[in-house]
mmCIF file of C-alpha atoms in Angstrom:
data_model
loop_
_atom_site.group_PDB
_atom_site.id
_atom_site.type_symbol
_atom_site.label_atom_id
_atom_site.label_comp_id
_atom_site.label_asym_id
_atom_site.label_seq_id
_atom_site.Cartn_x
_atom_site.Cartn_y
_atom_site.Cartn_z
ATOM 1 C CA MET A 1 57.483 -8.611 -4.448
ATOM 2 C CA HIS A 2 57.542 -11.309 -1.791
ATOM 3 C CA ARG A 3 57.125 -8.771 0.984
ATOM 4 C CA LEU A 4 54.174 -7.225 -0.847
ATOM 5 C CA LYS A 5 52.452 -10.580 -1.040
ATOM 6 C CA GLN A 6 53.063 -11.073 2.623
ATOM 7 C CA TYR A 7 51.481 -7.683 3.363
ATOM 8 C CA LYS A 8 48.435 -8.618 1.333
ATOM 9 C CA GLY A 9 48.200 -11.949 3.117
ATOM 10 C CA GLU A 10 48.414 -10.273 6.548
ATOM 11 C CA LEU A 11 45.719 -7.791 5.505
ATOM 12 C CA MET A 12 43.469 -10.611 4.377
ATOM 13 C CA LEU A 13 43.927 -12.442 7.718
ATOM 14 C CA THR A 14 43.257 -9.229 9.592
ATOM 15 C CA LEU A 15 39.969 -8.748 7.750
ATOM 16 C CA CYS A 16 39.206 -12.389 8.459
ATOM 17 C CA ALA A 17 39.680 -11.780 12.195
ATOM 18 C CA VAL A 18 37.503 -8.709 12.025
ATOM 19 C CA ILE A 19 34.684 -10.588 10.286
ATOM 20 C CA TRP A 20 34.853 -13.470 12.736
ATOM 21 C CA GLY A 21 34.923 -11.233 15.810
ATOM 22 C CA THR A 22 32.048 -8.927 14.646
ATOM 23 C CA SER A 23 29.939 -11.842 13.528
ATOM 24 C CA LEU A 24 29.004 -12.512 17.109
ATOM 25 C CA VAL A 25 26.822 -9.407 17.061
ATOM 26 C CA PRO A 26 24.506 -10.591 14.331
ATOM 27 C CA GLN A 27 24.568 -14.019 15.806
ATOM 28 C CA LYS A 28 23.218 -12.541 19.096
ATOM 29 C CA LEU A 29 20.618 -10.551 17.189
ATOM 30 C CA GLY A 30 19.591 -13.847 15.528
ATOM 31 C CA THR A 31 18.779 -15.278 18.906
ATOM 32 C CA LEU A 32 15.943 -12.800 19.263
ATOM 33 C CA TYR A 33 14.064 -14.307 16.338
ATOM 34 C CA LEU A 34 15.299 -17.821 15.575
ATOM 35 C CA GLY A 35 16.267 -20.906 17.735
ATOM 36 C CA PRO A 36 19.927 -22.096 17.516
ATOM 37 C CA PHE A 37 19.081 -24.941 15.094
ATOM 38 C CA SER A 38 16.953 -22.709 12.775
ATOM 39 C CA PHE A 39 19.643 -20.066 12.669
ATOM 40 C CA GLY A 40 22.365 -22.654 12.019
ATOM 41 C CA ALA A 41 20.435 -24.207 9.216
ATOM 42 C CA ALA A 42 19.979 -20.863 7.522
ATOM 43 C CA ARG A 43 23.538 -19.663 7.846
ATOM 44 C CA PHE A 44 25.306 -22.916 6.928
ATOM 45 C CA LEU A 45 23.138 -23.666 3.901
ATOM 46 C CA THR A 46 23.470 -20.017 2.741
ATOM 47 C CA GLY A 47 27.243 -20.346 3.300
ATOM 48 C CA ALA A 48 27.420 -23.632 1.374
ATOM 49 C CA ILE A 49 25.644 -21.889 -1.600
ATOM 50 C CA ILE A 50 28.072 -18.990 -1.456
ATOM 51 C CA PHE A 51 31.185 -21.113 -0.876
ATOM 52 C CA PHE A 52 30.547 -23.446 -3.795
ATOM 53 C CA PRO A 53 31.390 -21.028 -6.627
ATOM 54 C CA LEU A 54 34.224 -19.477 -4.585
ATOM 55 C CA SER A 55 35.771 -22.936 -4.127
ATOM 56 C CA LEU A 56 35.640 -23.467 -7.868
ATOM 57 C CA ILE A 57 37.391 -20.159 -8.454
ATOM 58 C CA LEU A 58 40.021 -20.966 -5.822
ATOM 59 C CA LYS A 59 40.699 -24.314 -7.481
ATOM 60 C CA ARG A 60 41.131 -22.660 -10.866
ATOM 61 C CA ILE A 61 43.544 -20.040 -9.699
ATOM 62 C CA SER A 62 45.533 -22.406 -7.481
ATOM 63 C CA LYS A 63 48.852 -23.588 -8.881
ATOM 64 C CA GLU A 64 49.108 -26.529 -6.484
ATOM 65 C CA GLU A 65 48.901 -29.984 -8.045
ATOM 66 C CA ARG A 66 45.700 -31.792 -6.962
ATOM 67 C CA LYS A 67 46.314 -35.129 -5.305
ATOM 68 C CA PRO A 68 43.976 -38.087 -5.866
ATOM 69 C CA PHE A 69 41.934 -39.146 -2.885
ATOM 70 C CA LEU A 70 39.199 -41.651 -1.942
ATOM 71 C CA GLN A 71 35.647 -40.476 -2.027
ATOM 72 C CA LYS A 72 35.015 -42.498 1.110
ATOM 73 C CA ASP A 73 37.508 -40.297 3.033
ATOM 74 C CA LEU A 74 35.695 -37.256 1.790
ATOM 75 C CA VAL A 75 32.272 -38.511 2.811
ATOM 76 C CA ILE A 76 33.442 -39.786 6.257
ATOM 77 C CA GLY A 77 35.662 -36.828 6.925
ATOM 78 C CA GLY A 78 33.195 -34.237 5.811
ATOM 79 C CA GLY A 79 30.513 -35.997 7.857
ATOM 80 C CA LEU A 80 32.475 -36.032 11.036
ATOM 81 C CA CYS A 81 33.658 -32.430 10.570
ATOM 82 C CA GLY A 82 30.084 -31.379 9.852
ATOM 83 C CA ILE A 83 28.805 -33.039 13.007
ATOM 84 C CA ALA A 84 31.431 -31.340 15.100
ATOM 85 C CA MET A 85 30.695 -27.931 13.420
ATOM 86 C CA PHE A 86 26.966 -28.439 13.901
ATOM 87 C CA SER A 87 27.489 -29.148 17.544
ATOM 88 C CA GLY A 88 29.907 -26.223 18.160
ATOM 89 C CA ALA A 89 27.612 -23.789 16.412
ATOM 90 C CA TYR A 90 24.580 -24.998 18.342
ATOM 91 C CA PHE A 91 26.112 -24.544 21.760
ATOM 92 C CA GLN A 92 27.663 -21.256 20.859
ATOM 93 C CA GLN A 93 24.373 -19.868 19.560
ATOM 94 C CA LEU A 94 22.497 -21.290 22.670
ATOM 95 C CA GLY A 95 25.001 -19.604 24.987
ATOM 96 C CA LEU A 96 24.949 -16.267 23.210
ATOM 97 C CA ALA A 97 21.301 -15.837 24.293
ATOM 98 C CA ASP A 98 22.438 -15.734 27.926
ATOM 99 C CA THR A 99 25.909 -14.122 27.885
ATOM 100 C CA THR A 100 27.654 -11.160 26.304
ATOM 101 C CA VAL A 101 29.279 -10.951 22.877
ATOM 102 C CA GLY A 102 32.650 -10.086 24.453
ATOM 103 C CA LYS A 103 32.750 -13.093 26.818
ATOM 104 C CA THR A 104 31.639 -15.321 24.046
ATOM 105 C CA GLY A 105 34.518 -14.256 21.822
ATOM 106 C CA PHE A 106 37.138 -15.023 24.485
ATOM 107 C CA ILE A 107 35.573 -18.333 25.632
ATOM 108 C CA THR A 108 35.195 -19.576 22.093
ATOM 109 C CA ALA A 109 38.889 -18.732 21.368
ATOM 110 C CA MET A 110 39.765 -21.289 24.010
ATOM 111 C CA TYR A 111 39.797 -23.956 21.245
ATOM 112 C CA ILE A 112 43.269 -22.739 20.382
ATOM 113 C CA VAL A 113 44.476 -23.950 23.797
ATOM 114 C CA ILE A 114 42.222 -27.077 23.887
ATOM 115 C CA ILE A 115 43.574 -28.596 20.610
ATOM 116 C CA PRO A 116 46.916 -29.633 22.151
ATOM 117 C CA LEU A 117 44.986 -31.447 24.878
ATOM 118 C CA ILE A 118 43.106 -33.401 22.257
ATOM 119 C CA GLY A 119 46.402 -34.122 20.574
ATOM 120 C CA LEU A 120 47.495 -36.054 23.701
ATOM 121 C CA PHE A 121 44.935 -38.744 22.841
ATOM 122 C CA PHE A 122 46.745 -39.200 19.502
ATOM 123 C CA HIS A 123 50.168 -39.319 21.238
ATOM 124 C CA ARG A 124 51.200 -35.936 19.820
ATOM 125 C CA LYS A 125 53.980 -34.062 21.606
ATOM 126 C CA THR A 126 52.981 -31.063 23.636
ATOM 127 C CA GLU A 127 55.600 -28.418 24.287
ATOM 128 C CA MET A 128 56.276 -26.885 27.633
ATOM 129 C CA MET A 129 55.088 -23.384 26.507
ATOM 130 C CA THR A 130 51.770 -25.000 25.539
ATOM 131 C CA TRP A 131 51.245 -26.284 29.077
ATOM 132 C CA VAL A 132 52.007 -22.765 30.398
ATOM 133 C CA SER A 133 49.399 -21.415 28.031
ATOM 134 C CA ILE A 134 46.826 -23.931 29.220
ATOM 135 C CA ALA A 135 47.414 -23.039 32.850
ATOM 136 C CA LEU A 136 47.194 -19.326 32.058
ATOM 137 C CA ALA A 137 44.038 -19.810 30.054
ATOM 138 C CA ALA A 138 42.378 -21.844 32.870
ATOM 139 C CA VAL A 139 43.082 -19.016 35.336
ATOM 140 C CA GLY A 140 41.785 -16.441 32.868
ATOM 141 C CA LEU A 141 38.682 -18.528 32.245
ATOM 142 C CA TYR A 142 38.021 -18.703 36.007
ATOM 143 C CA PHE A 143 38.167 -14.896 36.384
ATOM 144 C CA LEU A 144 36.067 -14.341 33.294
ATOM 145 C CA CYS A 145 33.310 -16.830 33.967
ATOM 146 C CA ILE A 146 33.284 -17.901 37.606
ATOM 147 C CA SER A 147 31.685 -15.301 39.940
ATOM 148 C CA GLU A 148 32.864 -14.504 43.410
ATOM 149 C CA ASN A 149 30.271 -16.961 44.828
ATOM 150 C CA PHE A 150 31.693 -19.791 42.647
ATOM 151 C CA SER A 151 28.885 -19.969 40.116
ATOM 152 C CA ILE A 152 28.948 -19.932 36.353
ATOM 153 C CA SER A 153 26.213 -18.630 34.062
ATOM 154 C CA LYS A 154 24.345 -21.057 31.857
ATOM 155 C CA GLY A 155 25.381 -19.050 28.746
ATOM 156 C CA ASP A 156 29.093 -19.140 29.576
ATOM 157 C CA PHE A 157 28.898 -22.910 30.158
ATOM 158 C CA TYR A 158 27.199 -23.534 26.824
ATOM 159 C CA VAL A 159 29.793 -21.428 24.955
ATOM 160 C CA PHE A 160 32.588 -23.333 26.601
ATOM 161 C CA ILE A 161 31.043 -26.714 25.514
ATOM 162 C CA GLY A 162 30.933 -25.172 22.053
ATOM 163 C CA SER A 163 34.626 -24.362 22.182
ATOM 164 C CA LEU A 164 35.321 -28.065 22.926
ATOM 165 C CA PHE A 165 33.454 -29.019 19.723
ATOM 166 C CA TRP A 166 35.315 -26.403 17.784
ATOM 167 C CA ALA A 167 38.608 -27.906 18.887
ATOM 168 C CA ILE A 168 37.410 -31.361 17.843
ATOM 169 C CA GLN A 169 36.283 -29.999 14.460
ATOM 170 C CA ILE A 170 39.657 -28.439 13.792
ATOM 171 C CA THR A 171 41.476 -31.597 14.768
ATOM 172 C CA LEU A 172 39.292 -33.616 12.424
ATOM 173 C CA VAL A 173 39.886 -31.152 9.596
ATOM 174 C CA ASP A 174 43.618 -31.409 10.286
ATOM 175 C CA THR A 175 43.363 -35.233 9.813
ATOM 176 C CA TYR A 176 41.070 -35.434 6.837
ATOM 177 C CA SER A 177 42.462 -32.355 4.838
ATOM 178 C CA LYS A 178 45.569 -34.415 4.338
ATOM 179 C CA LYS A 179 43.566 -37.255 2.827
ATOM 180 C CA THR A 180 41.155 -35.230 0.658
ATOM 181 C CA ASP A 181 40.756 -31.973 -1.194
ATOM 182 C CA SER A 182 40.417 -29.327 1.523
ATOM 183 C CA LEU A 183 37.945 -27.185 -0.350
ATOM 184 C CA GLU A 184 35.670 -30.061 -1.143
ATOM 185 C CA LEU A 185 35.966 -31.179 2.533
ATOM 186 C CA VAL A 186 34.810 -27.698 3.645
ATOM 187 C CA LEU A 187 31.851 -27.791 1.275
ATOM 188 C CA VAL A 188 30.719 -31.195 2.468
ATOM 189 C CA GLU A 189 31.168 -30.014 6.103
ATOM 190 C CA PHE A 190 28.917 -26.991 5.609
ATOM 191 C CA VAL A 191 26.181 -28.980 3.875
ATOM 192 C CA VAL A 192 26.244 -31.686 6.581
ATOM 193 C CA ALA A 193 26.063 -29.050 9.343
ATOM 194 C CA GLY A 194 23.274 -27.216 7.545
ATOM 195 C CA LEU A 195 21.207 -30.294 6.998
ATOM 196 C CA LEU A 196 21.575 -31.618 10.580
ATOM 197 C CA SER A 197 20.589 -28.081 11.772
ATOM 198 C CA LEU A 198 17.590 -28.108 9.441
ATOM 199 C CA PHE A 199 16.439 -31.548 10.598
ATOM 200 C CA CYS A 200 16.676 -30.549 14.303
ATOM 201 C CA ALA A 201 14.919 -27.277 13.673
ATOM 202 C CA PHE A 202 11.839 -28.891 12.272
ATOM 203 C CA GLN A 203 11.927 -31.501 15.056
ATOM 204 C CA MET A 204 12.523 -29.314 18.040
ATOM 205 C CA GLU A 205 11.758 -25.732 17.035
ATOM 206 C CA SER A 206 9.004 -23.987 15.100
ATOM 207 C CA PRO A 207 10.682 -21.867 12.351
ATOM 208 C CA ASN A 208 8.364 -19.726 10.292
ATOM 209 C CA LEU A 209 8.646 -17.269 7.468
ATOM 210 C CA GLN A 210 8.069 -14.235 9.789
ATOM 211 C CA SER A 211 11.001 -15.083 12.178
ATOM 212 C CA LEU A 212 13.217 -15.949 9.139
ATOM 213 C CA THR A 213 12.474 -12.654 7.466
ATOM 214 C CA ALA A 214 13.168 -10.731 10.761
ATOM 215 C CA SER A 215 16.634 -12.313 11.021
ATOM 216 C CA ILE A 216 17.559 -12.095 7.279
ATOM 217 C CA GLY A 217 20.343 -9.568 8.067
ATOM 218 C CA PRO A 218 22.211 -11.757 10.598
ATOM 219 C CA ILE A 219 21.745 -14.791 8.391
ATOM 220 C CA LEU A 220 23.178 -13.084 5.296
ATOM 221 C CA TYR A 221 26.081 -11.604 7.264
ATOM 222 C CA THR A 222 27.093 -14.802 8.881
ATOM 223 C CA GLY A 223 26.392 -16.855 5.757
ATOM 224 C CA ILE A 224 28.062 -14.647 3.192
ATOM 225 C CA MET A 225 30.680 -12.766 5.141
ATOM 226 C CA VAL A 226 31.820 -15.368 7.609
ATOM 227 C CA VAL A 227 31.504 -18.491 5.396
ATOM 228 C CA GLY A 228 32.100 -17.002 1.984
ATOM 229 C CA VAL A 229 34.390 -14.066 2.389
ATOM 230 C CA ALA A 230 36.266 -14.855 5.583
ATOM 231 C CA TYR A 231 37.173 -18.396 4.631
ATOM 232 C CA THR A 232 38.351 -17.220 1.171
ATOM 233 C CA PHE A 233 40.503 -14.542 2.878
ATOM 234 C CA GLN A 234 41.938 -17.152 5.213
ATOM 235 C CA ALA A 235 42.691 -19.674 2.475
ATOM 236 C CA LEU A 236 44.443 -17.018 0.332
ATOM 237 C CA GLY A 237 46.137 -15.255 3.228
ATOM 238 C CA GLN A 238 47.756 -18.285 4.784
ATOM 239 C CA LYS A 239 49.554 -19.048 1.474
ATOM 240 C CA THR A 240 51.962 -16.175 1.994
ATOM 241 C CA VAL A 241 52.029 -15.739 5.809
ATOM 242 C CA SER A 242 53.887 -18.050 8.264
ATOM 243 C CA PRO A 243 51.666 -20.158 10.574
ATOM 244 C CA ALA A 244 52.975 -18.338 13.703
ATOM 245 C CA ILE A 245 52.110 -14.846 12.333
ATOM 246 C CA ALA A 246 48.824 -16.098 11.015
ATOM 247 C CA GLY A 247 47.966 -17.544 14.479
ATOM 248 C CA LEU A 248 48.720 -14.215 16.169
ATOM 249 C CA ILE A 249 46.572 -12.279 13.659
ATOM 250 C CA LEU A 250 43.589 -14.671 13.746
ATOM 251 C CA SER A 251 43.771 -14.793 17.542
ATOM 252 C CA THR A 252 42.712 -11.059 17.618
ATOM 253 C CA GLU A 253 39.088 -12.113 16.686
ATOM 254 C CA SER A 254 38.380 -12.201 20.373
ATOM 255 C CA LEU A 255 39.464 -8.597 20.772
ATOM 256 C CA PHE A 256 37.133 -7.524 17.896
ATOM 257 C CA GLY A 257 34.370 -9.496 19.601
ATOM 258 C CA VAL A 258 34.754 -7.372 22.786
ATOM 259 C CA ILE A 259 34.948 -4.103 20.712
ATOM 260 C CA SER A 260 31.886 -4.943 18.655
ATOM 261 C CA GLY A 261 29.863 -5.974 21.735
ATOM 262 C CA ALA A 262 30.756 -2.707 23.449
ATOM 263 C CA LEU A 263 29.810 -0.584 20.439
ATOM 264 C CA MET A 264 26.566 -2.379 19.567
ATOM 265 C CA PHE A 265 25.231 -3.466 22.918
ATOM 266 C CA GLN A 266 27.140 -1.143 25.308
ATOM 267 C CA GLU A 267 28.612 -4.170 27.077
ATOM 268 C CA VAL A 268 30.884 -3.286 29.992
ATOM 269 C CA MET A 269 33.190 -5.771 31.729
ATOM 270 C CA SER A 270 34.120 -5.793 35.385
ATOM 271 C CA LEU A 271 37.722 -5.418 36.476
ATOM 272 C CA ARG A 272 37.713 -9.145 37.302
ATOM 273 C CA GLU A 273 36.440 -10.026 33.780
ATOM 274 C CA ILE A 274 38.999 -7.725 32.121
ATOM 275 C CA CYS A 275 41.801 -9.514 34.077
ATOM 276 C CA GLY A 276 40.471 -12.809 32.791
ATOM 277 C CA CYS A 277 40.416 -11.586 29.216
ATOM 278 C CA VAL A 278 44.014 -10.290 29.540
ATOM 279 C CA LEU A 279 45.204 -13.693 30.909
ATOM 280 C CA MET A 280 43.321 -15.627 28.263
ATOM 281 C CA PHE A 281 44.618 -13.402 25.322
ATOM 282 C CA SER A 282 48.195 -13.849 26.739
ATOM 283 C CA ALA A 283 47.667 -17.543 26.656
ATOM 284 C CA LEU A 284 46.557 -17.424 22.962
ATOM 285 C CA MET A 285 49.660 -15.472 22.180
ATOM 286 C CA LEU A 286 51.971 -17.933 23.969
ATOM 287 C CA THR A 287 50.581 -20.801 21.983
ATOM 288 C CA GLN A 288 52.282 -19.257 18.925
ATOM 289 C CA ILE A 289 55.680 -18.988 20.559
ATOM 290 C CA LYS A 290 58.223 -21.760 19.784
ATOM 291 C CA LEU A 291 61.115 -21.830 22.207
ATOM 292 C CA PRO A 292 64.505 -22.486 20.454
ATOM 293 C CA VAL A 293 66.322 -25.708 21.400
ATOM 294 C CA PRO A 294 69.880 -24.981 22.679
ATOM 295 C CA GLN A 295 72.457 -26.483 20.257
ATOM 296 C CA LYS A 296 74.206 -28.373 23.104
ATOM 297 C CA LEU A 297 70.977 -30.275 23.703
ATOM 298 C CA LEU A 298 70.684 -31.454 20.177
ATOM 299 C CA PRO A 299 72.033 -34.990 19.420
ATOM 300 C CA GLU A 300 74.991 -35.140 17.118
ATOM 301 C CA ALA A 301 74.278 -36.865 13.808
ATOM 302 C CA ALA A 302 76.040 -37.836 10.563
ATOM 303 C CA PRO A 303 75.973 -35.120 7.959
ATOM 304 C CA ALA A 304 73.429 -37.079 5.828
ATOM 305 C CA ALA A 305 71.097 -37.624 8.793
ATOM 306 C CA SER A 306 71.328 -34.026 9.981
ATOM 307 C CA GLU A 307 70.513 -32.780 6.497
ATOM 308 C CA SER A 308 67.515 -35.005 6.246
ATOM 309 C CA SER A 309 66.296 -33.888 9.645
ATOM 310 C CA SER A 310 66.487 -30.184 8.847
ATOM 311 C CA THR A 311 62.915 -30.368 7.504
ATOM 312 C CA PRO A 312 60.567 -29.461 10.331
ATOM 313 C CA GLY A 313 58.556 -32.379 11.572
ATOM 314 C CA LYS A 314 54.807 -32.491 11.632
ATOM 315 C CA GLN A 315 53.399 -30.395 14.387
ATOM 316 C CA LEU A 316 49.900 -30.246 15.827
ATOM 317 C CA GLN A 317 48.287 -27.510 13.876
ATOM 318 C CA THR A 318 46.426 -24.706 15.518
ATOM 319 C CA PRO A 319 43.542 -22.733 13.929
ATOM 320 C CA ALA A 320 46.158 -20.584 12.417
ATOM 321 C CA THR A 321 47.145 -23.340 9.997
ATOM 322 C CA GLN A 322 43.655 -24.539 9.261
ATOM 323 C CA SER A 323 41.515 -23.618 6.276
ATOM 324 C CA VAL A 324 38.384 -24.152 8.304
ATOM 325 C CA LYS A 325 36.795 -22.547 11.278
ATOM 326 C CA SER A 326 33.383 -21.158 11.833
ATOM 327 C CA GLU A 327 31.893 -18.785 14.183
#
């Protein structure tokens, strides 16, 4: 029975990765009709409407005891997470207009490697394997984005800036999900991101009913499937799957991005870019590997102390252990 639940969880996470990876295709189609702020407003507000009833259902079927929390933490945390999500989505959508779906998927996935670097500012320990992953990802990013004449496209640069904000967003969620109800935090986050996008759309763009109608398909897919369905699958799937396995599964979203870009837009990568993707994907895999500590290096302790220390300490969480991430 336990193994069956794990299989179901792995299937949900795989579907989640497929949805996230393929969502870059409708996002790119959306750039043909709507500006990044207008598209963000439509998708996040649609997603918030869809996620609200789903969050109520998840709360009802959840057997976990709800902990009390301060509304102030929910407002502040949701606001900060929403700002980071708004920024990440804006730069990603802006970059998609000038780069390929496949490259966007791999560059965006860099947030998995960037998160440990952010953790250094909070005095969080970074393992040696993580540093190897960061170095490998940097080399891969160079091959993928930097041309032979040492130039980078505007689209690739914007997408990379977006990945920085995704890493900040996930770090903030990691902090505030421990202080508040995670589902309510997600809902506030989507509303804040949607309202900020809506305000900027009317200030800096000229959204109209015609362009909104033309992009209704991409909006509904990213709003319903990415926000509603994918987040629900992730929340349910991670309950029965270990963080390491979940991380490996969710990291494949970059591969599905390349596949969907090739199928829908006939995107073809050069040998140099393929090498960059291989190096970056290897770096994503390495971030999930935990090297065992040799027994002779472990300090001896009294039985009581060793028993109490057998519980794993708090580790910097990666996107695999988060209930929030948006493409």
